[in-house]
Structures are given as structure tokens and as C-alpha cells.
Coordinates of C-alpha atoms in Angstrom, one line a residue:
Chain A
M24 CA 2.0 5.4 8.3
R25 CA 3.5 1.9 7.9
P26 CA 1.3 -0.5 9.8
T27 CA 2.7 -3.2 7.5
R28 CA 5.6 -3.9 9.8
Q29 CA 3.4 -3.7 12.9
I30 CA 1.0 -6.5 11.9
A31 CA 2.2 -10.0 12.8
A32 CA 0.0 -12.8 11.7
V33 CA 0.4 -15.6 14.0
L34 CA -0.9 -19.1 13.4
A35 CA -2.6 -20.1 16.5
L36 CA -3.5 -23.7 17.5
L37 CA -7.0 -23.4 18.6
V38 CA -9.4 -25.8 20.4
A39 CA -9.5 -28.7 18.2
A40 CA -6.5 -30.9 17.4
L41 CA -4.7 -30.3 14.2
S42 CA -5.5 -33.7 12.6
A43 CA -9.2 -33.2 13.2
L44 CA -9.0 -29.8 11.7
A45 CA -7.4 -30.8 8.6
A46 CA -9.8 -33.7 8.1
A47 CA -12.8 -31.4 8.6
A48 CA -11.3 -28.9 6.2
Q49 CA -11.1 -31.5 3.5
E50 CA -14.6 -32.5 3.9
G51 CA -15.7 -28.8 4.1
R52 CA -14.5 -28.3 0.6
G53 CA -17.6 -29.8 -0.7
P54 CA -20.4 -27.4 -0.3
L55 CA -18.5 -24.3 0.9
R56 CA -16.7 -23.3 -2.1
I57 CA -17.2 -20.4 -4.6
E58 CA -15.8 -20.8 -8.1
I59 CA -15.2 -17.3 -9.1
T60 CA -14.6 -17.9 -12.8
E61 CA -18.1 -19.2 -13.3
G62 CA -19.6 -16.1 -12.1
V63 CA -21.8 -16.2 -9.1
I64 CA -25.5 -15.6 -9.5
E65 CA -26.6 -16.7 -6.0
P66 CA -24.3 -15.2 -3.3
L67 CA -23.2 -17.4 -0.5
P68 CA -25.0 -16.7 2.8
V69 CA -22.5 -15.9 5.6
A70 CA -23.1 -15.1 9.2
V71 CA -20.7 -12.6 10.9
P72 CA -21.9 -12.3 14.6
D73 CA -20.2 -9.5 16.4
F74 CA -16.8 -10.7 17.6
I75 CA -16.5 -11.4 21.3
A76 CA -14.8 -8.7 23.3
E77 CA -12.4 -10.6 25.7
T78 CA -11.3 -7.3 27.5
P79 CA -14.0 -4.5 28.1
E80 CA -11.8 -1.9 26.2
A81 CA -12.0 -4.1 23.1
A82 CA -15.8 -3.9 22.7
D83 CA -15.9 -1.2 20.2
Y84 CA -13.0 -2.8 18.1
A85 CA -14.7 -6.2 18.3
R86 CA -17.8 -5.0 16.7
A87 CA -16.3 -2.7 14.3
V88 CA -13.9 -5.4 13.0
S89 CA -16.8 -7.8 12.3
R90 CA -18.7 -5.1 10.4
V91 CA -15.7 -4.4 8.2
I92 CA -15.2 -8.2 7.5
A93 CA -18.9 -8.5 6.6
S94 CA -18.6 -5.4 4.3
D95 CA -15.5 -6.7 2.6
L96 CA -17.3 -10.1 1.8
V97 CA -20.6 -8.6 0.7
G98 CA -18.9 -6.1 -1.4
T99 CA -17.5 -8.9 -3.5
G100 CA -21.0 -9.7 -4.6
L101 CA -20.0 -13.4 -3.9
F102 CA -21.5 -13.4 -0.4
R103 CA -24.6 -12.1 1.3
E104 CA -24.9 -11.5 5.1
I105 CA -27.5 -13.2 7.2
P106 CA -29.0 -10.3 9.2
P107 CA -28.3 -10.6 13.0
E108 CA -32.0 -10.4 13.6
A109 CA -32.3 -13.8 12.1
Y110 CA -29.9 -15.4 14.4
I111 CA -31.3 -18.3 16.6
S112 CA -28.4 -18.6 18.8
G113 CA -25.7 -16.0 19.6
I114 CA -22.0 -16.6 20.0
T115 CA -21.1 -16.0 23.6
S116 CA -17.7 -17.4 23.7
F117 CA -14.9 -18.0 21.2
S118 CA -14.2 -21.5 22.3
A119 CA -17.7 -22.7 22.9
P120 CA -18.9 -25.4 20.6
V121 CA -20.9 -24.0 17.7
R122 CA -24.6 -25.1 17.5
F123 CA -24.5 -25.8 13.8
S124 CA -28.2 -26.6 13.6
D125 CA -29.2 -23.2 14.7
W126 CA -27.1 -21.7 11.9
K127 CA -28.2 -24.2 9.3
A128 CA -31.8 -23.4 10.2
I129 CA -31.3 -19.8 9.1
S130 CA -29.5 -21.1 6.0
A131 CA -26.0 -19.7 6.9
Q132 CA -23.4 -21.6 4.9
A133 CA -20.4 -19.9 6.4
L134 CA -20.0 -18.8 9.9
I135 CA -17.2 -16.5 11.1
V136 CA -16.7 -16.4 14.9
G137 CA -14.0 -14.2 16.4
A138 CA -12.8 -12.4 19.4
A139 CA -10.8 -9.3 20.2
R140 CA -8.8 -8.2 23.1
L141 CA -6.4 -5.4 24.0
G142 CA -3.2 -7.0 25.2
D143 CA -1.1 -5.8 28.2
D144 CA 1.3 -4.3 25.6
G145 CA -1.6 -2.1 24.2
R146 CA -1.8 -4.1 21.0
L147 CA -5.1 -5.2 19.6
E148 CA -5.5 -9.0 19.1
V149 CA -8.0 -10.5 16.9
K150 CA -8.5 -14.2 16.4
F151 CA -11.2 -15.8 14.2
R152 CA -12.4 -19.1 13.0
L153 CA -14.4 -19.9 9.9
F154 CA -17.0 -22.7 10.0
D155 CA -18.6 -24.5 7.1
V156 CA -22.1 -24.8 8.6
F157 CA -23.3 -27.6 6.5
A158 CA -20.3 -29.7 7.1
G159 CA -20.5 -28.8 10.8
A160 CA -16.8 -28.3 10.9
P161 CA -14.1 -25.5 10.8
L162 CA -12.7 -24.6 7.5
G163 CA -9.0 -24.2 7.9
E164 CA -7.2 -23.2 11.0
G165 CA -8.0 -20.5 13.3
L166 CA -5.9 -17.3 12.8
R167 CA -4.7 -14.6 15.2
F168 CA -3.6 -11.1 14.1
S169 CA -2.2 -8.4 16.3
A170 CA -1.5 -4.7 15.6
A171 CA -1.6 -1.3 17.1
P172 CA -5.4 -0.5 17.7
G173 CA -5.1 2.2 15.0
S174 CA -4.7 -0.6 12.4
W175 CA -7.9 -2.3 13.3
R176 CA -9.2 -2.0 9.7
R177 CA -6.2 -3.7 8.4
I178 CA -6.7 -6.6 10.8
A179 CA -10.4 -6.7 9.7
H180 CA -9.2 -6.8 6.0
K181 CA -6.8 -9.5 6.8
V182 CA -9.5 -11.8 8.2
A183 CA -11.7 -11.1 5.3
D184 CA -8.8 -12.0 2.9
A185 CA -8.3 -15.2 4.7
V186 CA -12.0 -16.1 4.6
Y187 CA -12.3 -15.1 1.0
A188 CA -9.1 -17.3 0.1
R189 CA -10.5 -20.3 1.9
I190 CA -13.8 -20.2 0.3
T191 CA -12.8 -19.2 -3.3
G192 CA -9.3 -20.8 -3.4
E193 CA -7.9 -17.6 -4.6
S194 CA -6.0 -14.8 -2.7
G195 CA -8.1 -11.9 -1.6
Y196 CA -7.7 -8.1 -2.2
F197 CA -9.1 -6.5 0.9
D198 CA -5.9 -5.4 2.6
S199 CA -5.0 -3.1 -0.2
R200 CA -4.9 0.5 -1.0
V201 CA -5.7 2.8 -3.9
V202 CA -3.8 5.9 -5.0
F203 CA -5.8 8.2 -7.2
V204 CA -6.5 11.8 -8.1
S205 CA -8.7 13.8 -5.8
E206 CA -10.7 16.4 -7.7
S207 CA -12.5 19.6 -6.7
G208 CA -13.6 22.7 -8.4
P209 CA -15.6 23.4 -11.5
K210 CA -15.1 21.4 -14.8
G211 CA -13.1 24.0 -16.5
D212 CA -10.8 24.5 -13.7
R213 CA -10.4 21.3 -11.8
R214 CA -8.1 21.3 -8.8
K215 CA -6.3 18.0 -8.5
R216 CA -4.2 16.4 -5.8
L217 CA -2.8 12.8 -5.2
A218 CA -4.6 11.0 -2.5
I219 CA -4.4 7.5 -1.0
M220 CA -7.0 5.4 0.7
D221 CA -8.0 1.8 1.7
Y222 CA -9.5 -0.1 -1.2
D223 CA -12.9 0.6 0.3
G224 CA -12.4 4.4 0.6
A225 CA -11.5 4.5 4.3
N226 CA -8.4 6.2 5.7
L227 CA -8.1 8.8 3.1
A228 CA -4.9 10.9 3.1
F229 CA -3.6 13.5 0.6
L230 CA -0.1 13.1 -0.7
T231 CA 0.2 16.4 -2.5
D232 CA -1.6 19.7 -2.3
D233 CA -3.8 21.1 -5.2
S234 CA -1.5 23.8 -6.4
T235 CA -0.5 21.9 -9.6
L236 CA -2.1 19.5 -11.9
V237 CA -1.3 15.9 -11.3
M238 CA -2.2 12.8 -13.3
A239 CA -2.2 9.0 -13.4
P240 CA -0.4 7.8 -10.2
R241 CA 1.1 4.3 -10.4
F242 CA 2.2 2.0 -7.5
S243 CA 5.5 0.4 -7.2
P244 CA 5.3 -3.4 -6.9
D245 CA 5.8 -3.1 -3.2
G246 CA 3.2 -0.4 -2.8
D247 CA 5.7 2.0 -1.0
R248 CA 6.3 4.4 -3.8
V249 CA 4.1 6.2 -6.6
L250 CA 5.1 7.4 -10.1
Y251 CA 2.9 10.1 -11.4
T252 CA 2.7 13.1 -13.8
S253 CA 2.9 16.6 -12.4
F254 CA 2.8 20.0 -13.9
E255 CA 5.0 21.3 -11.0
T256 CA 7.6 22.7 -13.3
G257 CA 5.0 24.1 -15.6
F258 CA 5.1 21.3 -18.0
P259 CA 4.2 17.6 -17.7
Q260 CA 6.9 15.6 -16.0
V261 CA 7.1 12.3 -14.3
F262 CA 7.7 12.4 -10.5
L263 CA 8.4 9.6 -7.9
L264 CA 6.9 10.0 -4.5
D265 CA 7.7 8.0 -1.5
I266 CA 4.5 7.3 0.4
A267 CA 5.8 7.0 3.9
T268 CA 7.8 10.2 3.9
G269 CA 6.0 12.3 1.2
A270 CA 9.4 13.1 -0.5
R271 CA 9.2 13.5 -4.1
R272 CA 11.5 14.3 -7.0
S273 CA 11.3 14.4 -10.8
L274 CA 12.9 11.6 -12.8
E275 CA 16.0 12.7 -14.7
I276 CA 14.6 13.4 -18.2
P277 CA 16.3 15.7 -20.7
A278 CA 14.8 19.2 -20.5
E279 CA 13.6 19.3 -24.0
A280 CA 11.2 16.5 -23.5
M281 CA 7.9 16.2 -21.6
S282 CA 7.2 13.0 -19.9
F283 CA 4.0 11.3 -18.8
A284 CA 2.2 8.0 -18.5
P285 CA 4.7 6.2 -16.3
R286 CA 4.5 2.6 -15.0
F287 CA 6.8 0.6 -12.8
A288 CA 8.3 -2.8 -14.0
P289 CA 7.9 -5.8 -11.7
D290 CA 11.5 -5.2 -10.5
G291 CA 10.4 -1.8 -8.9
E292 CA 13.4 -0.1 -10.5
T293 CA 12.8 0.0 -14.3
V294 CA 10.3 2.5 -15.4
L295 CA 8.4 2.8 -18.6
L296 CA 7.0 6.2 -19.7
S297 CA 6.1 8.3 -22.6
L298 CA 8.3 11.2 -23.8
Q299 CA 7.0 13.9 -26.1
K300 CA 9.6 15.7 -28.2
N301 CA 8.6 18.1 -31.0
G302 CA 5.1 16.9 -30.8
N303 CA 5.8 13.2 -31.3
T304 CA 5.2 10.9 -28.3
D305 CA 7.1 7.5 -27.9
I306 CA 7.7 5.0 -25.2
Y307 CA 11.0 4.9 -23.3
R308 CA 12.4 2.9 -20.6
T309 CA 14.6 4.2 -17.8
T310 CA 15.1 3.6 -14.1
V311 CA 14.1 5.4 -11.0
S312 CA 17.8 5.9 -10.0
G313 CA 18.5 7.9 -13.2
G314 CA 19.6 5.1 -15.6
R315 CA 20.0 5.5 -19.3
L316 CA 17.0 6.4 -21.3
Q317 CA 16.2 3.6 -23.8
R318 CA 13.9 4.3 -26.7
L319 CA 11.4 1.4 -27.3
T320 CA 9.3 2.8 -30.0
S321 CA 10.1 5.2 -32.9
S322 CA 7.4 6.1 -35.2
P323 CA 5.7 9.5 -35.9
S324 CA 2.5 8.4 -34.3
I325 CA 1.4 8.4 -30.7
E326 CA 2.7 5.7 -28.6
T327 CA 1.8 5.8 -24.9
A328 CA 0.2 4.0 -21.9
P329 CA 2.7 1.2 -21.7
S330 CA 2.2 -1.6 -19.1
F331 CA 4.5 -4.5 -18.2
S332 CA 3.4 -8.2 -18.1
P333 CA 3.9 -9.5 -14.5
D334 CA 6.9 -11.4 -15.6
G335 CA 8.5 -8.2 -17.0
R336 CA 9.1 -9.8 -20.4
R337 CA 6.6 -8.0 -22.5
I338 CA 4.9 -4.6 -22.7
V339 CA 1.3 -3.8 -23.9
F340 CA 0.8 -0.2 -25.1
E341 CA -1.4 1.9 -27.2
S342 CA -0.6 3.5 -30.5
D343 CA -2.5 5.2 -33.4
R344 CA 0.1 4.2 -35.9
S345 CA -2.8 2.3 -37.8
G346 CA -4.8 5.5 -37.9
S347 CA -6.7 5.1 -34.6
Q348 CA -5.8 4.1 -31.2
Q349 CA -5.2 0.4 -30.8
L350 CA -3.3 -2.1 -28.6
Y351 CA 0.1 -3.7 -29.3
V352 CA 2.3 -5.9 -27.5
M353 CA 6.2 -5.9 -27.8
D354 CA 9.2 -7.3 -26.0
A355 CA 10.4 -5.5 -22.8
D356 CA 13.3 -4.0 -24.7
G357 CA 11.3 -2.9 -27.7
G358 CA 11.3 -4.5 -31.1
E359 CA 8.6 -5.3 -33.5
A360 CA 5.1 -4.7 -31.9
V361 CA 2.1 -7.0 -32.6
R362 CA -1.3 -5.5 -32.8
I363 CA -3.9 -7.3 -30.6
S364 CA -7.0 -5.2 -30.8
F365 CA -9.1 -5.7 -33.9
G366 CA -12.7 -4.9 -32.9
K367 CA -14.6 -1.9 -34.1
G368 CA -13.7 1.2 -32.2
R369 CA -10.6 2.7 -30.4
Y370 CA -8.6 0.9 -27.7
G371 CA -6.5 2.6 -25.0
T372 CA -5.0 2.4 -21.5
P373 CA -4.0 -1.3 -21.6
V374 CA -3.2 -2.8 -18.4
W375 CA -1.7 -6.3 -17.9
S376 CA -3.5 -8.4 -15.2
P377 CA -1.4 -9.4 -12.2
R378 CA -2.3 -13.0 -12.9
G379 CA -0.8 -12.4 -16.5
D380 CA -3.8 -13.9 -18.2
L381 CA -5.8 -10.8 -19.4
I382 CA -5.4 -7.3 -20.5
A383 CA -7.9 -4.6 -19.3
F384 CA -8.4 -1.6 -21.6
T385 CA -10.6 1.3 -22.4
K386 CA -12.7 1.0 -25.5
Q387 CA -14.4 3.8 -27.4
A388 CA -17.1 2.8 -29.9
N389 CA -20.3 4.4 -31.1
G390 CA -20.0 7.4 -28.8
R391 CA -19.7 5.2 -25.6
F392 CA -16.8 4.2 -23.5
H393 CA -16.3 0.8 -22.1
I394 CA -14.0 -1.1 -19.8
G395 CA -13.2 -4.5 -21.1
V396 CA -10.8 -7.3 -20.9
M397 CA -9.2 -9.6 -23.6
R398 CA -6.7 -12.4 -23.5
T399 CA -3.1 -11.3 -24.0
D400 CA -3.3 -12.3 -27.7
G401 CA -6.4 -10.1 -28.2
S402 CA -8.9 -12.9 -28.3
E403 CA -12.0 -13.3 -26.2
E404 CA -12.6 -9.6 -25.8
R405 CA -15.4 -9.0 -23.3
L406 CA -16.8 -5.5 -22.4
L407 CA -17.6 -5.2 -18.7
T408 CA -19.1 -1.6 -18.6
A409 CA -20.7 1.0 -20.7
S410 CA -21.3 4.6 -20.1
F411 CA -20.8 8.2 -21.3
L412 CA -17.2 8.0 -20.2
D413 CA -15.3 5.1 -18.5
E414 CA -11.6 5.0 -18.7
G415 CA -8.4 3.9 -17.0
P416 CA -8.8 0.3 -15.6
T417 CA -6.6 -0.9 -12.7
W418 CA -6.5 -4.4 -11.4
S419 CA -7.2 -5.7 -7.9
P420 CA -4.2 -7.6 -6.4
N421 CA -5.9 -10.9 -7.3
G422 CA -6.8 -10.0 -10.8
R423 CA -10.5 -10.5 -10.2
V424 CA -11.8 -6.9 -10.0
I425 CA -11.1 -3.8 -11.9
M426 CA -11.4 -0.3 -10.6
F427 CA -11.8 2.6 -13.1
T428 CA -12.8 6.2 -13.6
R429 CA -16.4 7.1 -14.7
E430 CA -17.3 10.5 -15.7
S431 CA -20.7 12.0 -15.9
R432 CA -21.8 14.2 -18.9
G433 CA -22.6 17.9 -19.0
V434 CA -21.4 21.2 -17.6
D435 CA -21.7 19.8 -14.1
G436 CA -20.0 16.5 -15.0
T437 CA -18.0 14.9 -12.2
R438 CA -15.7 12.0 -12.0
A439 CA -16.0 9.1 -9.6
L440 CA -14.2 5.7 -9.0
Y441 CA -16.1 2.5 -9.7
S442 CA -15.2 -1.2 -9.5
V443 CA -16.5 -4.2 -11.5
D444 CA -15.8 -7.9 -11.5
I445 CA -14.1 -9.3 -14.5
T446 CA -17.3 -11.3 -15.0
G447 CA -19.0 -7.9 -15.6
R448 CA -21.1 -8.3 -12.5
N449 CA -21.1 -6.3 -9.2
L450 CA -20.6 -2.7 -10.6
R451 CA -20.1 -0.4 -7.5
R452 CA -19.1 3.1 -6.8
V453 CA -16.1 3.3 -4.6
P454 CA -16.9 5.9 -1.9
T455 CA -15.0 9.2 -2.2
E456 CA -16.1 12.4 -0.6
Q457 CA -14.9 14.5 -3.6
G458 CA -14.5 13.9 -7.3
A459 CA -12.0 11.1 -8.1
S460 CA -10.1 9.9 -11.1
D461 CA -7.2 7.7 -12.2
P462 CA -7.1 5.0 -9.6
A463 CA -4.2 2.6 -9.2
W464 CA -4.9 -0.4 -7.0
S465 CA -1.8 -1.5 -4.8
P466 CA -0.6 -5.0 -4.3
L467 CA -1.8 -6.9 -1.3
Q468 CA -0.1 -5.4 1.7
Q469 CA 2.2 -7.8 3.7
Chain B
M13 CA 8.5 56.0 -22.3
K14 CA 9.2 52.9 -24.4
L15 CA 12.0 51.9 -22.0
H16 CA 9.8 52.4 -19.0
S17 CA 7.0 50.2 -20.2
K18 CA 9.5 47.5 -21.0
A19 CA 11.0 47.5 -17.6
L20 CA 7.4 47.1 -16.2
L21 CA 6.9 44.1 -18.6
I22 CA 10.0 42.4 -17.4
A23 CA 9.0 42.9 -13.8
A24 CA 5.6 41.3 -14.6
S25 CA 7.3 38.3 -16.2
L26 CA 9.3 37.7 -13.2
V27 CA 6.3 37.5 -11.0
L28 CA 4.7 35.2 -13.6
G29 CA 7.7 33.0 -13.5
A30 CA 7.7 32.8 -9.8
C31 CA 4.1 31.8 -9.1
A32 CA 1.8 32.1 -11.8
D33 CA 3.0 29.2 -14.0
P34 CA 1.8 26.3 -11.7
G35 CA -1.4 28.5 -11.1
R36 CA -2.1 28.5 -14.8
F37 CA -2.5 24.7 -14.8
G38 CA -4.0 24.3 -11.5
G39 CA -4.9 27.6 -10.0
P40 CA -7.4 30.2 -10.7
G41 CA -7.7 31.9 -14.1
A42 CA -6.6 28.9 -16.2
A43 CA -7.6 29.7 -19.7
G44 CA -7.0 32.7 -21.8
G45 CA -4.1 35.2 -21.8
G46 CA -1.7 35.4 -19.0
P47 CA -2.5 37.4 -16.1
G48 CA -0.5 40.4 -15.3
I49 CA 0.1 41.4 -18.9
G50 CA -2.2 42.8 -21.4
G51 CA -2.8 46.5 -21.6
T52 CA -5.8 47.6 -23.6
A53 CA -6.9 46.2 -26.9
A54 CA -6.5 49.6 -28.4
D55 CA -2.8 49.3 -28.3
P56 CA -1.7 47.1 -31.2
A57 CA 1.4 46.1 -29.2
S58 CA -0.5 44.8 -26.3
A59 CA -1.3 41.2 -25.3
A60 CA -5.0 42.1 -25.2
Y61 CA -4.8 43.3 -28.8
F62 CA -3.2 40.0 -29.7
R63 CA -6.0 38.0 -28.0
Q64 CA -8.9 40.0 -29.2
T65 CA -7.9 41.3 -32.6
V66 CA -5.2 39.0 -34.0
G67 CA -6.7 35.9 -32.5
D68 CA -4.9 33.7 -30.0
R69 CA -6.3 30.3 -30.8
V70 CA -6.9 27.9 -33.6
L71 CA -9.3 24.9 -33.7
F72 CA -8.9 21.3 -34.8
A73 CA -11.1 18.6 -36.2
V74 CA -11.7 15.4 -34.1
D75 CA -8.5 13.5 -33.4
Q76 CA -6.6 15.8 -35.8
H77 CA -3.6 17.9 -35.6
V78 CA -3.6 19.2 -39.2
L79 CA -4.1 23.0 -39.5
S80 CA -7.1 24.1 -41.4
P81 CA -6.9 27.0 -43.9
E82 CA -8.9 29.1 -41.3
A83 CA -6.3 28.2 -38.7
M84 CA -3.4 29.1 -41.0
A85 CA -4.9 32.5 -41.6
V86 CA -5.0 33.1 -37.8
L87 CA -1.4 31.8 -37.4
D88 CA -0.2 34.1 -40.3
A89 CA -1.5 37.0 -38.3
Q90 CA 0.0 35.6 -35.1
A91 CA 3.4 35.3 -36.8
R92 CA 3.3 38.9 -38.2
W93 CA 2.4 40.2 -34.7
L94 CA 5.2 38.2 -32.9
L95 CA 7.7 39.5 -35.5
D96 CA 6.5 43.0 -34.8
N97 CA 6.6 42.5 -31.1
P98 CA 9.9 40.7 -30.5
E99 CA 9.8 41.3 -26.7
Y100 CA 7.2 38.6 -26.3
A101 CA 7.6 34.9 -26.3
A102 CA 4.7 32.5 -26.3
I103 CA 3.6 29.2 -24.7
I104 CA 1.5 27.3 -27.2
E105 CA -1.1 25.4 -25.1
G106 CA -2.5 22.3 -26.7
H107 CA -6.0 21.1 -25.7
A108 CA -8.3 18.2 -26.6
D109 CA -12.0 17.6 -26.0
E110 CA -13.2 15.1 -23.4
R111 CA -14.0 12.3 -25.8
G112 CA -10.6 10.5 -25.4
T113 CA -8.6 8.8 -22.8
S114 CA -6.3 11.0 -20.7
A115 CA -2.8 10.0 -21.8
Y116 CA -3.8 9.8 -25.4
N117 CA -5.3 13.3 -25.1
L118 CA -2.3 14.7 -23.6
A119 CA -0.2 13.3 -26.5
L120 CA -2.6 14.6 -29.0
S121 CA -2.8 18.0 -27.5
G122 CA 1.0 18.1 -27.7
R123 CA 0.9 17.3 -31.3
R124 CA -1.5 20.1 -31.9
A125 CA 0.6 22.6 -30.1
N126 CA 3.6 21.4 -32.2
S127 CA 1.6 21.9 -35.4
V128 CA 1.2 25.6 -34.4
I129 CA 4.9 26.0 -33.4
E130 CA 6.1 24.5 -36.7
Y131 CA 3.7 26.7 -38.7
L132 CA 4.9 29.8 -36.7
I133 CA 8.6 28.9 -37.2
G134 CA 7.8 28.4 -40.9
R135 CA 6.7 32.0 -40.9
G136 CA 9.9 33.3 -39.4
V137 CA 9.3 33.3 -35.7
A138 CA 12.5 32.1 -33.8
P139 CA 12.1 28.7 -32.3
E140 CA 13.5 29.8 -29.0
R141 CA 10.5 32.2 -28.6
L142 CA 8.0 29.3 -28.6
R143 CA 7.2 26.3 -26.4
A144 CA 4.6 23.8 -26.4
L145 CA 2.4 22.9 -23.3
P146 CA 0.1 19.9 -23.8
L147 CA -2.9 20.1 -21.4
G148 CA -4.9 17.2 -22.9
K149 CA -8.5 17.3 -21.6
E150 CA -7.6 19.0 -18.3
R151 CA -8.8 22.6 -19.3
P152 CA -11.9 22.6 -21.4
I153 CA -13.1 26.2 -22.2
A154 CA -16.6 25.0 -23.1
L155 CA -18.2 22.7 -20.6
C156 CA -21.1 21.1 -22.2
S157 CA -21.0 17.5 -23.5
E158 CA -22.0 18.3 -27.0
E159 CA -20.1 18.8 -30.2
S160 CA -20.5 22.5 -30.0
C161 CA -18.4 22.6 -27.0
Y162 CA -16.0 19.8 -28.0
A163 CA -15.3 21.9 -31.2
Q164 CA -14.1 24.9 -29.0
N165 CA -12.0 22.7 -26.8
R166 CA -10.0 21.1 -29.6
R167 CA -7.8 24.1 -29.6
A168 CA -4.2 25.6 -29.5
V169 CA -3.9 28.7 -27.7
T170 CA -1.0 31.2 -28.2
V171 CA -0.3 32.6 -24.6
L172 CA 2.1 35.5 -24.7
R173 CA 4.9 35.8 -22.2
A174 CA 6.5 39.1 -21.7
G175 CA 10.3 38.9 -21.4
G176 CA 10.9 35.5 -23.0
L177 CA 10.9 31.7 -22.0
S178 CA 13.2 30.8 -19.1

């Protein structure tokens, strides 16, 4: 359950001399570069020929790893894959010189060459090189990863993250997971359980059974624990769950209060949550280890959905103190809050970007729901989606993609997870077998 | 006879306490009166009578928790019934329609449940007999995505518990 520790990324010196590599990489920066911020209209063509199996047992892994890498890259909307049928020359050996003219002829700009083998210790080893075809040179050094064969998908995601980082200059987001609420049953009697999966929907596992309602899971900064709201006691209450062991317990909250909408602070110890007493909902801060409850807001209105800035110094939250749901920012220990949302409509579920530059939110206006982003002072609001009901954004680890819940209308309405770039492009459904809601995206795994 | 039926009610409430509570918010038979208690609507002291004749729910306007005159009339009747039937306690379930974000609707539904509780207390019902349960938009009773359904879902339902709240 914790492949993190099993993966060792090893820098491997490959064929070419270091100095030559570095020089080539410098030159390669010219054409092979995607500026994400500008929004990519024309995806960059990449060739991902099947990885070479260096031991016979590694053949299935070799092919599967290259497929996942291609899927990761194409899924960003920033790349398109050159179909293998178009290849002029194949890759028959990891170390053989690449015939760049053959790849240039089919317009591949990036080429990923890799190999897989099962070592004597039973571990799967995967190495790869990224080539800038037009520069006719490698882009960055070759890398080698090894892990238990069962973690082959993580290896593939690591390779794809490295490729993404070299070409975009930003860290990737593929070796990450999503915790969410898996839903079944009719609309009037939904069964819900916590589930976790890879960011692309693979490796689904359930964390709770469906005997009680659960809501809004949130990752710890290390991705090893989850805070969520459960009706296990009959009333909403915040619980802490250890992903590896499945152990869970409620936070220590006075019995007369109901608690929900939890969120970790960057320190992994401090927790923000909403408490409801006598019908009034306010934001409190406490710790996972039973620290003192500190009240951060005190007004007769609804204050909920708090989220820390990545430096832990400020909190964005929603309140209807003005008469309708709007977004506010206050210091981490409370104090006066500044309203930041002023557009027409209602704003809720604000989440601070891991880069610190933007706040994602749900907006309700003219009978439609939107996922949007704004700067942390509320300026430059941009709506990324529109539908009958979109809500609950969560950020990819690199702050470039947002995942959220989309619900379809009507008696048979169901919920599903979607993702969209912060440019508003590349709207995709995240594959889940059953209904799904309330996604929370983990940090990049180590 | 009276004693006998009371003993039965307490037994039923123990069963409820043991397993039916989580079931109500995740299991089968979510909405409406509690399973296991009821009797027939012909008996004015029965939970079925409370549901069908007194009226177990009040409705709210969009994004509101203020009680309408119609709601107050229903709650006046609920309060009288609760004063006449002191062996019952009540969970006040608050609900919201689907046109809102999840956490906000949970908070809003708690506010609605609390409006009902404050009103019933104002009519003399002991506070320890009442407890709010916010359910947000988790348990709609009308499933269409039209105002006609939303109006039914913006509700607070008084769910009787025999034997008190533990």
C-alpha cells in the first residue's frame, strides 16, 4: 500500500558524456518547449514507441509502461501522440543511435525511448531518454526507476512527470492520487463511501464501506492521511483516516457541536473546520492531536469551506454575511476578513492553489454553476466551466489543472469527476465506474 | 395496557439506537418517519398519526431559514402533540435543495432545523427532547430538477424517537 518507499529514482549516466548532454539540452530548449501559461492550441507531437524489453518477462511491462506515459502526456492536452503506424524506423535497442531524420519526417518533435527489465532481485527497472528530435539531441539526462513490478504504473507516471517537467519547465502531476466519494444507489438514497485512486482512475480502492454518509475528504500535505466528514455517530462529524492502515477516529470536538468541511494546514497538524452550534456555523481551528479549539469567525451568518494559503499564513473561506455566499480572506488566526468576490452571483468552496497565485471556486449565477479561478485579491476572475451543476474544485499538485464534481440534472442525475486546465481548455471526464463526487487531489508522491 | 405498550416502545428505541441511526443517513428507508415505531394513524398518540395528521414537515423559501406562517401553524400542532406525548423525543432533520454547494447546504439545513427547534422550544417543548440533524442536499425527497421538486426538498422534518435521545 506504500510503494512510495519502494521506488528509488536513480540518476544513471547513459551513453553520452555528461558535458555533451548538458550542451545538447541547452540547445534543445529552443524548439522543444511548451509555455503552459499561454494556453496551447496546437499540441506538441510526441512519439512513444514501445519500450524495449531487456528481459523476456519484462515484455508486458515494457509495453504497458509506454502506453501509460503516452496516456499521461496526451491527457494534458499539451501533447499529441504520433501513431505507431506512422513510424519509419523502430527502436530496437535502448543505446543504439537514434535516426532523427526518420522521426523528423513524421513530424515528431519529442521522442521517448525506454527499456524495462526484471532484475535478479525481482524488481522492475525502467530507464528512459527524452530526445528533442529537431535539435537531434537528448533533452536532459537519462533516468532509471526501479520498484516492485506491482508499482509499474507509478514508474510510468514518474517517467511522464519527468518528460512533462523538461518540456514545460514545471513539475508534473501524474504520480498522484485522488481521494473522493464513490456513489451508488438512487438519487434520493445515495450510498457513499470514501475511495482512493490514481489521478487517472486506475488502482481504485475503497477506504470505508457504504453504511454511513461521508463527505468531502481532504488529503494531508504528505498524502498519507485524510480528513473527512462522516455521519457514523448519526450526526456530521470530522474524522481522520490513515490511508495505509485504514484506522480512523473522530477529532475531539465538544459533543454539542457538529463539525464538517475540514482542511489540513500545510503543517499537517493544524486543522480548519466548520462547527455548527445552535444552527450557527463558524470556522474554527484545532489540531489532529486534540489541541485547543480556536474560534476564527463569530457572526450569525454561515462561515464555512476554509482553505489555507500554501504558506499557512492566510485563510480563504465562504460566508453569507453580506446576504449571499461570497469569498473572504483572513489571517490564519482569524481577525478581520476582507471580501474578495464581487461579481454577480454566489461564490463558494474556495481553494488556494498550491502555487499560491490563484484561488479556485464554485460560482452560481443565472441558474448555472461554474468552476472558476481568481487572483488571491479577487481580481482577474475567469470562469473555466459551465453546467447544470459543477462544484468543489481541487488543484493538481502543480496548480495547472483543476478537478471537480459535475452533476447531471433530473431524476436520474448522477455525479462524475471532471478535470479542466486553468486555461479553461481540456475538459475531461475522469474515469470512475460508479458515480463520484468530492475529489481531493494529493500532492505529488515521493 | 399502557405500561405494556411503553415497554415495547423502549425496546424499539434500543434497536433504533443500535443500528438504525446510521442506516437512516446511508441505509435503506432514509426519509419519513423512523422505522420500527408508528402504530396506526387512527391512534392520536401514534407516530403515524403525527406524520399524517399533525404534519411532520415544514418547507422553506430559497436560501431561507425563516419560518412561514404555514410552517408556524404546523409547528404549533407539532408542539401540542409533543406536549401531549412526552415519551417521544424528536430529531429535526434539516434539508436543502440541490441548487447549492455541499458544505453551504449542510450549514443551511442545520440553520433550518434550528429554526424549528427554537420555535418548538418557544411553544414549551423541552430542549433536551429535540436535536438537529443537518443533511444538506444529501437526501432529497423529490428527485426532479425543477422548482416543484426543490420546493419539497427545502424542508425540516420532525422525526419522532420513542424513549428519548441518548
